[in-house]
Amino acid sequence: DDSEALVHAMRLAIEYRQRFERDIFIDLLCYRKYGHNEGDEPRFTQPLLYKAISAHLNPREIYTQKLLSEGIANKQMVDEMQSEFKTMLEADFDESKKIELNVITPFMQEEWTAYPGAEPG
């Protein structure tokens, strides 16, 4: 629930990777608010867990409370940022509707022709 700690850990990992040219592993403990594929209802299989998750504030709400309580932002600033972000998302969504058709170019098609049962799909 600590967004700033997450950003700090990521930056530290990037700096380590750049400086020492070695891999680094970050173990994040996370959950999916709407289940593992958003196609099922996890409250049937994990009722206690998802009751707790449903009652838990989302990261935006938690960070907003932190900024407000520490006096870093006020309600008007938060509302403006949320409105600007929503406007940006809606504009990008509207722009995406203008794309008529995305074409996915097949790759490795020739490499698979030697295998039995491999047919272009």
XYZ file of N, CA and C in Angstrom:
363
model
N 0.810 -1.203 0.000
C 0.000 0.000 0.000
C 0.852 1.266 0.000
N 2.158 1.119 -0.091
C 3.050 2.279 -0.053
C 3.605 2.547 -1.450
N 2.934 3.414 -2.180
C 3.322 3.709 -3.563
C 4.728 4.279 -3.655
N 5.084 5.141 -2.716
C 6.414 5.749 -2.758
C 7.505 4.716 -2.498
N 7.256 3.761 -1.617
C 8.233 2.696 -1.370
C 8.404 1.837 -2.616
N 7.312 1.602 -3.328
C 7.379 0.835 -4.575
C 8.250 1.555 -5.602
N 8.022 2.850 -5.775
C 8.820 3.635 -6.722
C 10.285 3.624 -6.300
N 10.550 3.775 -5.011
C 11.930 3.749 -4.510
C 12.600 2.408 -4.816
N 11.897 1.313 -4.578
C 12.455 -0.019 -4.847
C 12.756 -0.196 -6.331
N 11.862 0.274 -7.189
C 12.078 0.149 -8.635
C 13.288 0.967 -9.077
N 13.381 2.191 -8.576
C 14.530 3.041 -8.940
C 15.842 2.433 -8.451
N 15.821 1.903 -7.239
C 17.013 1.258 -6.696
C 17.416 0.071 -7.562
N 16.440 -0.719 -7.981
C 16.722 -1.878 -8.832
C 17.304 -1.445 -10.173
N 16.748 -0.392 -10.750
C 17.255 0.105 -12.038
C 18.683 0.613 -11.887
N 18.936 1.376 -10.825
C 20.290 1.889 -10.594
C 21.282 0.744 -10.396
N 20.883 -0.263 -9.629
C 21.740 -1.431 -9.410
C 22.049 -2.107 -10.737
N 21.007 -2.314 -11.538
C 21.163 -2.989 -12.842
C 22.101 -2.199 -13.747
N 21.935 -0.890 -13.762
C 22.768 -0.053 -14.624
C 24.221 -0.013 -14.126
N 24.402 0.072 -12.834
C 25.751 0.219 -12.286
C 26.548 -1.081 -12.315
N 25.918 -2.182 -11.901
C 26.641 -3.438 -11.760
C 26.404 -4.422 -12.905
N 25.508 -4.074 -13.823
C 25.188 -4.920 -14.981
C 24.843 -6.344 -14.548
N 24.081 -6.431 -13.490
C 23.622 -7.714 -12.958
C 22.113 -7.649 -12.803
N 21.487 -8.805 -12.871
C 20.045 -8.863 -12.664
C 19.720 -8.649 -11.192
N 18.516 -8.196 -10.958
C 18.038 -8.010 -9.593
C 16.596 -8.504 -9.537
N 16.217 -9.064 -8.417
C 14.880 -9.628 -8.251
C 14.117 -8.798 -7.226
N 12.912 -8.393 -7.584
C 12.042 -7.666 -6.663
C 10.820 -8.538 -6.410
N 10.573 -8.841 -5.170
C 9.439 -9.685 -4.796
C 8.314 -8.787 -4.283
N 7.275 -8.623 -5.101
C 6.136 -7.795 -4.715
C 4.980 -8.682 -4.268
N 4.369 -8.328 -3.184
C 3.181 -9.027 -2.718
C 1.972 -8.237 -3.214
N 1.204 -8.842 -4.094
C 0.086 -8.143 -4.732
C -1.162 -9.016 -4.724
N -2.258 -8.414 -5.129
C -3.495 -9.159 -5.308
C -4.251 -8.545 -6.473
N -5.166 -9.293 -7.029
C -6.025 -8.791 -8.097
C -7.403 -8.555 -7.505
N -7.811 -7.321 -7.526
C -9.079 -6.959 -6.903
C -10.268 -7.692 -7.519
N -10.204 -7.987 -8.813
C -11.341 -8.607 -9.491
C -11.069 -10.055 -9.886
N -10.146 -10.713 -9.229
C -9.872 -12.111 -9.521
C -8.729 -12.263 -10.505
N -8.394 -13.505 -10.814
C -7.216 -13.747 -11.632
C -7.457 -13.546 -13.116
N -8.681 -13.512 -13.572
C -8.882 -13.285 -15.009
C -10.092 -12.408 -15.306
N -10.675 -11.818 -14.301
C -11.830 -10.938 -14.435
C -13.018 -11.617 -15.114
N -12.916 -12.908 -15.415
C -14.005 -13.625 -16.055
C -14.767 -14.512 -15.084
N -14.200 -14.706 -13.909
C -14.878 -15.533 -12.917
C -15.243 -14.663 -11.717
N -15.852 -15.235 -10.762
C -16.222 -14.516 -9.540
C -15.452 -15.123 -8.376
N -14.330 -14.493 -7.980
C -13.480 -15.071 -6.936
C -14.147 -15.120 -5.561
N -15.232 -14.394 -5.380
C -15.912 -14.427 -4.087
C -16.548 -15.791 -3.806
N -16.714 -16.600 -4.851
C -17.239 -17.955 -4.649
C -16.153 -18.904 -4.153
N -14.947 -18.772 -4.704
C -13.869 -19.698 -4.342
C -13.011 -19.193 -3.188
N -12.942 -17.873 -3.000
C -12.134 -17.267 -1.939
C -12.957 -16.207 -1.193
N -14.052 -16.593 -0.567
C -14.955 -15.586 -0.003
C -14.340 -14.704 1.085
N -13.555 -15.275 1.977
C -12.976 -14.474 3.059
C -11.921 -13.511 2.532
N -11.064 -14.013 1.652
C -10.024 -13.170 1.073
C -10.639 -11.997 0.316
N -11.622 -12.285 -0.511
C -12.185 -11.218 -1.329
C -13.130 -10.306 -0.560
N -13.608 -10.745 0.583
C -14.348 -9.840 1.462
C -13.379 -8.798 2.018
N -12.191 -9.256 2.422
C -11.168 -8.339 2.929
C -10.678 -7.403 1.824
N -10.454 -7.941 0.628
C -9.984 -7.126 -0.491
C -11.027 -6.072 -0.858
N -12.295 -6.444 -0.869
C -13.362 -5.501 -1.215
C -13.430 -4.339 -0.230
N -13.121 -4.611 1.024
C -13.181 -3.572 2.048
C -11.937 -2.688 2.049
N -10.891 -3.128 1.365
C -9.616 -2.416 1.364
C -9.641 -1.275 0.349
N -9.131 -0.113 0.739
C -9.051 1.010 -0.194
C -8.097 0.677 -1.330
N -8.343 1.253 -2.506
C -7.431 1.023 -3.623
C -6.206 1.931 -3.481
N -5.128 1.659 -4.216
C -3.895 2.437 -4.067
C -4.086 3.942 -4.280
N -4.931 4.326 -5.224
C -5.174 5.756 -5.457
C -5.798 6.395 -4.221
N -6.771 5.720 -3.636
C -7.425 6.260 -2.443
C -6.450 6.349 -1.266
N -5.625 5.343 -1.106
C -4.643 5.336 -0.015
C -3.643 6.470 -0.195
N -3.133 6.629 -1.423
C -2.136 7.676 -1.667
C -2.768 9.060 -1.556
N -4.005 9.195 -2.008
C -4.710 10.471 -1.870
C -4.829 10.845 -0.396
N -5.225 9.892 0.442
C -5.336 10.157 1.881
C -3.998 10.581 2.472
N -2.922 9.934 2.026
C -1.580 10.270 2.515
C -1.223 11.707 2.147
N -1.427 12.072 0.878
C -1.094 13.424 0.427
C -1.928 14.476 1.150
N -3.202 14.182 1.354
C -4.073 15.129 2.051
C -3.684 15.254 3.523
N -3.426 14.132 4.185
C -3.109 14.164 5.618
C -1.767 14.828 5.898
N -0.828 14.737 4.950
C 0.483 15.357 5.138
C 0.509 16.794 4.627
N -0.606 17.266 4.077
C -0.674 18.640 3.584
C 0.079 18.869 2.288
N 0.434 17.804 1.593
C 1.166 17.915 0.330
C 0.228 18.363 -0.782
N -1.017 17.947 -0.698
C -2.021 18.322 -1.692
C -3.306 18.669 -0.954
N -4.166 19.423 -1.646
C -5.487 19.694 -1.084
C -6.536 19.039 -1.970
N -7.770 19.038 -1.503
C -8.852 18.347 -2.212
C -9.012 18.870 -3.636
N -8.886 20.176 -3.825
C -9.034 20.757 -5.162
C -7.951 20.235 -6.107
N -6.706 20.162 -5.633
C -5.607 19.645 -6.464
C -5.869 18.197 -6.860
N -6.304 17.406 -5.898
C -6.571 15.989 -6.158
C -7.686 15.843 -7.186
N -8.755 16.608 -6.998
C -9.881 16.542 -7.939
C -9.452 16.953 -9.346
N -8.617 17.997 -9.448
C -8.131 18.448 -10.759
C -7.262 17.381 -11.423
N -6.369 16.758 -10.648
C -5.509 15.710 -11.210
C -6.339 14.530 -11.699
N -7.331 14.139 -10.915
C -8.185 13.023 -11.318
C -8.979 13.367 -12.572
N -9.474 14.594 -12.644
C -10.241 15.024 -13.811
C -9.360 15.059 -15.058
N -8.144 15.614 -14.926
C -7.209 15.665 -16.058
C -6.847 14.260 -16.534
N -6.619 13.357 -15.593
C -6.253 11.989 -15.953
C -7.401 11.294 -16.672
N -8.615 11.463 -16.153
C -9.783 10.855 -16.788
C -9.986 11.426 -18.192
N -9.798 12.730 -18.352
C -9.922 13.367 -19.668
C -8.897 12.795 -20.637
N -7.651 12.600 -20.162
C -6.604 12.029 -21.007
C -6.966 10.607 -21.431
N -7.451 9.796 -20.484
C -7.839 8.425 -20.812
C -8.963 8.403 -21.841
N -9.953 9.251 -21.660
C -11.077 9.291 -22.597
C -10.625 9.742 -23.986
N -9.716 10.727 -24.042
C -9.201 11.196 -25.331
C -8.422 10.085 -26.030
N -7.592 9.378 -25.284
C -6.831 8.270 -25.870
C -7.754 7.143 -26.326
N -8.800 6.883 -25.557
C -9.763 5.852 -25.942
C -10.478 6.252 -27.237
N -10.896 7.501 -27.317
C -11.548 7.985 -28.541
C -10.601 7.889 -29.733
N -9.332 8.199 -29.514
C -8.332 8.113 -30.585
C -8.152 6.666 -31.030
N -8.211 5.738 -30.085
C -8.027 4.323 -30.433
C -9.160 3.797 -31.307
N -10.326 4.398 -31.213
C -11.464 3.970 -32.027
C -11.256 4.278 -33.507
N -10.331 5.188 -33.803
C -10.067 5.569 -35.194
C -9.225 4.529 -35.923
N -8.595 3.634 -35.193
C -7.783 2.591 -35.806
C -8.730 1.580 -36.435
N -8.636 1.437 -37.740
C -9.572 0.564 -38.443
C -9.272 -0.909 -38.217
N -8.025 -1.306 -38.374
C -7.686 -2.712 -38.232
C -6.203 -2.839 -37.926
N -5.902 -3.549 -36.890
C -4.512 -3.867 -36.594
C -4.166 -5.170 -37.291
N -3.052 -5.182 -37.982
C -2.614 -6.386 -38.677
C -1.438 -6.971 -37.914
N -1.557 -8.228 -37.572
C -0.466 -8.919 -36.896
C 0.260 -9.745 -37.941
N 1.509 -9.402 -38.159
C 2.309 -10.106 -39.147
C 2.777 -11.431 -38.564
N 2.472 -12.542 -39.253
C 2.920 -13.838 -38.738
C 4.452 -13.911 -38.706
N 4.968 -14.505 -37.676
C 6.406 -14.687 -37.589
C 6.684 -16.161 -37.323
N 7.815 -16.603 -37.738
C 8.263 -17.988 -37.581
C 7.389 -18.973 -38.351
N 6.621 -18.479 -39.307
C 5.740 -19.365 -40.072
C 6.544 -20.397 -40.849
N 7.619 -19.959 -41.491
C 8.443 -20.889 -42.273
C 9.186 -21.871 -41.375
N 9.617 -21.411 -40.197
C 10.354 -22.274 -39.288
C 9.514 -23.460 -38.831
N 8.199 -23.297 -38.754
C 7.315 -24.338 -38.250
C 6.802 -25.276 -39.344
N 7.031 -24.959 -40.602
C 6.460 -25.775 -41.684
C 6.980 -27.207 -41.684
N 8.162 -27.453 -41.148
C 8.729 -28.801 -41.135
C 8.082 -29.699 -40.075
N 7.338 -29.113 -39.150
C 6.734 -29.896 -38.077
C 5.366 -30.432 -38.497
N 5.110 -31.722 -38.238
C 3.806 -32.298 -38.588
C 2.677 -31.578 -37.840
N 1.629 -31.316 -38.548
C 0.467 -30.679 -37.933
C 0.563 -29.174 -37.827
N 1.703 -28.614 -38.225
C 1.855 -27.162 -38.156
C 1.237 -26.542 -39.398
N 0.150 -25.840 -39.188
C -0.520 -25.177 -40.297
C -0.715 -23.714 -39.943
N -0.624 -22.844 -40.931
C -0.853 -21.420 -40.645
C -2.239 -21.230 -40.039
N -2.304 -20.428 -39.014
C -3.549 -20.299 -38.306
C -4.249 -19.056 -38.509
